[in-house]
mmCIF file of C-alpha atoms in Angstrom:
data_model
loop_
_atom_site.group_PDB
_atom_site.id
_atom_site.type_symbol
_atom_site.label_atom_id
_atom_site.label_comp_id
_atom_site.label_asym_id
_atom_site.label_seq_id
_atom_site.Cartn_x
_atom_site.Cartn_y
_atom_site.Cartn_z
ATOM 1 C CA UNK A 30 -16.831 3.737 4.921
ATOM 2 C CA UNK A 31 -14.461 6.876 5.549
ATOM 3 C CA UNK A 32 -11.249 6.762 3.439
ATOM 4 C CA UNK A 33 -8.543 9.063 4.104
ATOM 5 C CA UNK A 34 -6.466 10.386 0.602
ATOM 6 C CA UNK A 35 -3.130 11.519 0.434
ATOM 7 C CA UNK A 36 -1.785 13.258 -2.234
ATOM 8 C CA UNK A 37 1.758 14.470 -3.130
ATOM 9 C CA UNK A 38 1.918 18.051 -5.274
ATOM 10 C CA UNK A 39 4.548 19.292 -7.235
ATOM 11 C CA UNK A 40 3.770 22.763 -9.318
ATOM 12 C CA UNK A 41 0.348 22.528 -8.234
ATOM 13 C CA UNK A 42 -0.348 19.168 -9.734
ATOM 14 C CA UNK A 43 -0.853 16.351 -7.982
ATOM 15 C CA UNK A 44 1.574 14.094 -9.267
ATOM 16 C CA UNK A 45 0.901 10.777 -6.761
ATOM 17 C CA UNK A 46 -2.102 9.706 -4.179
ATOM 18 C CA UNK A 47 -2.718 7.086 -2.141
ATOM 19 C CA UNK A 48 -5.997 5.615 -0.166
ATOM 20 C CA UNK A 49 -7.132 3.740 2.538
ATOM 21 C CA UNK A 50 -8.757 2.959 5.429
ATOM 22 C CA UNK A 51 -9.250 0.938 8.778
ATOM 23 C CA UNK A 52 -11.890 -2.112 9.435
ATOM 24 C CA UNK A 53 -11.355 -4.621 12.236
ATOM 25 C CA UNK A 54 -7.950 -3.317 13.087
ATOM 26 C CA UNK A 55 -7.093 -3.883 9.096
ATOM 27 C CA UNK A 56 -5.571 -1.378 7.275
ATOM 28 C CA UNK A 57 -6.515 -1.588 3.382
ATOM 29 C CA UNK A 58 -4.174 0.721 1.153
ATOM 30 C CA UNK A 59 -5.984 1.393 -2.244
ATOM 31 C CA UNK A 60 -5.397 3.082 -5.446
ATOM 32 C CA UNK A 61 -1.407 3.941 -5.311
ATOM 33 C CA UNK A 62 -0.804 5.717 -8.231
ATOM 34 C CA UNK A 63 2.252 8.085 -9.267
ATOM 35 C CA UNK A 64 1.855 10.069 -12.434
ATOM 36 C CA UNK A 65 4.503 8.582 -15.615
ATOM 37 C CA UNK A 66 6.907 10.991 -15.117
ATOM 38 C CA UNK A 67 7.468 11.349 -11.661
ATOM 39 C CA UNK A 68 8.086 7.196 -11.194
ATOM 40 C CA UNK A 69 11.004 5.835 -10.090
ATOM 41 C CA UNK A 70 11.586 9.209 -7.512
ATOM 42 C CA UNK A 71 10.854 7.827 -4.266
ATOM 43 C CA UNK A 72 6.893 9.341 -4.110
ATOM 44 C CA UNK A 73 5.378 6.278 -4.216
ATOM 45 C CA UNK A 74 7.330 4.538 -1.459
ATOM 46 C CA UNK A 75 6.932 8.087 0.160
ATOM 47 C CA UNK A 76 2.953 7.858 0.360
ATOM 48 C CA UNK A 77 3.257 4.002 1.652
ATOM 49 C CA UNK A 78 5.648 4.864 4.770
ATOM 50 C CA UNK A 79 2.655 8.068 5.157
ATOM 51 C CA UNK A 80 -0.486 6.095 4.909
ATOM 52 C CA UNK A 81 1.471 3.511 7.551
ATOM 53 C CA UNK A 82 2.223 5.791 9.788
ATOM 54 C CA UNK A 83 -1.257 7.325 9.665
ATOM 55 C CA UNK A 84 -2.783 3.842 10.504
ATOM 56 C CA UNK A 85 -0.263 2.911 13.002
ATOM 57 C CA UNK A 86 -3.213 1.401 14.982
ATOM 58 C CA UNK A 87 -3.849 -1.031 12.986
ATOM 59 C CA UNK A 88 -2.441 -4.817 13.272
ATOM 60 C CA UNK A 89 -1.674 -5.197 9.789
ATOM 61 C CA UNK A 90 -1.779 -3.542 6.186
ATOM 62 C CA UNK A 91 -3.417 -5.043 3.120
ATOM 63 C CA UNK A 92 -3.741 -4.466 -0.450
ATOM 64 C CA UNK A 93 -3.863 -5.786 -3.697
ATOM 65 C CA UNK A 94 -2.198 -5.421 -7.400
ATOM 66 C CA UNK A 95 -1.910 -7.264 -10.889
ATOM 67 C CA UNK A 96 0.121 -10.103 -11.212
ATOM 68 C CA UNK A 97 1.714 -8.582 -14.236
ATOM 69 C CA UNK A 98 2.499 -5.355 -12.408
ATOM 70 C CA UNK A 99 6.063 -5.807 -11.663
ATOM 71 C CA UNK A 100 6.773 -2.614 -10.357
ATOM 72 C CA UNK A 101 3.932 -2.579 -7.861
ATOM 73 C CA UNK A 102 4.988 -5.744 -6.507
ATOM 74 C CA UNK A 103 8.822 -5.003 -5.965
ATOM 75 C CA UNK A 104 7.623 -1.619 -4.428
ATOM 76 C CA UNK A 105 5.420 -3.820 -2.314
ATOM 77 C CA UNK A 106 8.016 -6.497 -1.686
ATOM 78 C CA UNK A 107 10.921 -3.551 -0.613
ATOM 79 C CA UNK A 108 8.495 -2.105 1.820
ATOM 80 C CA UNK A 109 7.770 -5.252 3.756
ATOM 81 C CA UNK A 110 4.585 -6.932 2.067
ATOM 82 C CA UNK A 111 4.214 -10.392 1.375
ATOM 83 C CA UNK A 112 2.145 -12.147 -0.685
ATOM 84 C CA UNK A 113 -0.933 -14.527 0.761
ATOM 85 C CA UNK A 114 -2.712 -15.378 -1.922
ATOM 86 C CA UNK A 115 -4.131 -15.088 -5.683
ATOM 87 C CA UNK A 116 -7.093 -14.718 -7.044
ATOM 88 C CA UNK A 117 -7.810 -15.068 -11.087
ATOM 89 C CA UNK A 118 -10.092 -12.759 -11.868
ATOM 90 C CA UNK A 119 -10.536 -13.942 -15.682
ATOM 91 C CA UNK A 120 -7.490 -15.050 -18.575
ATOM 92 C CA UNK A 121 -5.640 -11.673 -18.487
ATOM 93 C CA UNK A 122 -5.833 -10.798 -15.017
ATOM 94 C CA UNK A 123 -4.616 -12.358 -11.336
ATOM 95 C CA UNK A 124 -4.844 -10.031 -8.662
ATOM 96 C CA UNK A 125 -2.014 -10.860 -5.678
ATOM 97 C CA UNK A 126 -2.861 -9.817 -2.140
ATOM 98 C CA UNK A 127 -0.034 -9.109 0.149
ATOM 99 C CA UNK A 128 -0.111 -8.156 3.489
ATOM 100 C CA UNK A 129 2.168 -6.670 6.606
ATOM 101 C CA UNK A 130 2.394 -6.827 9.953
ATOM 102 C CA UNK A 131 2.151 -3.859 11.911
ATOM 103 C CA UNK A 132 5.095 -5.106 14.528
ATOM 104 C CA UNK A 133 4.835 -2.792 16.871
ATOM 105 C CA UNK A 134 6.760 -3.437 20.554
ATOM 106 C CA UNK A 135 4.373 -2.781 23.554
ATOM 107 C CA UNK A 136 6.517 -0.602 26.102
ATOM 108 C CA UNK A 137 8.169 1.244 23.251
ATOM 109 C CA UNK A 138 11.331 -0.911 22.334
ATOM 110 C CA UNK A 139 13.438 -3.933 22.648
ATOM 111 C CA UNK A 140 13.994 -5.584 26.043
ATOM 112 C CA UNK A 141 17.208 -6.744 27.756
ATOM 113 C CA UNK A 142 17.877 -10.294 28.690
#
């Protein structure tokens, strides 16, 4: 499986990445991360809108986080994800998958009526 990584430098550092990649016309975003001090700056939502629009082709987008991991999941929530389902992976940890449709309008753009 190919994945395709984008990163986001700042003084030669990367300071934020994201992953993914296509199967079945299913986009599946991986391994968002934005280092401590550059959070809460617009990179990560920055790298989500990127990866989309690199996998434009695809019907949907799909990933995953912690159930605990508020911030993940209002980033998530913001940029158009919902959540489908659960899974408990042991006492401490539920992972919530959320998904979102790629919408896009064959021809272009809206029609007249």
């Amino acid at each position: 499986m190919n994945q395709t990584i984008l990163k986001k430098v700042a003084d030669g550092k990367i300071i934020g990445s994201v992953r993914a990649y296509e199967k079945e016309n299913v986009c599946y975003i991986g391994r968002l991360i934005v280092h401590p001090e550059h959070q809460n700056k617009g990179i990560g939502k920055e790298l989500m809108k990127s990866i989309e629009r690199l996998f434009s082709g695809c019907d949907k987008y799909s990933l995953f986080t912690g159930s605990l991991s508020s911030k993940n999941l209002y980033l998530y929530g913001s940029l158009g994800y919902t959540p489908v389902r659960e899974e408990k992976v042991n006492d401490k940890l539920t992972f919530v998958y959320l998904e979102k449709d790629n919408k896009r309008a064959a021809g272009g753009g809206p029609t007249m009526q």
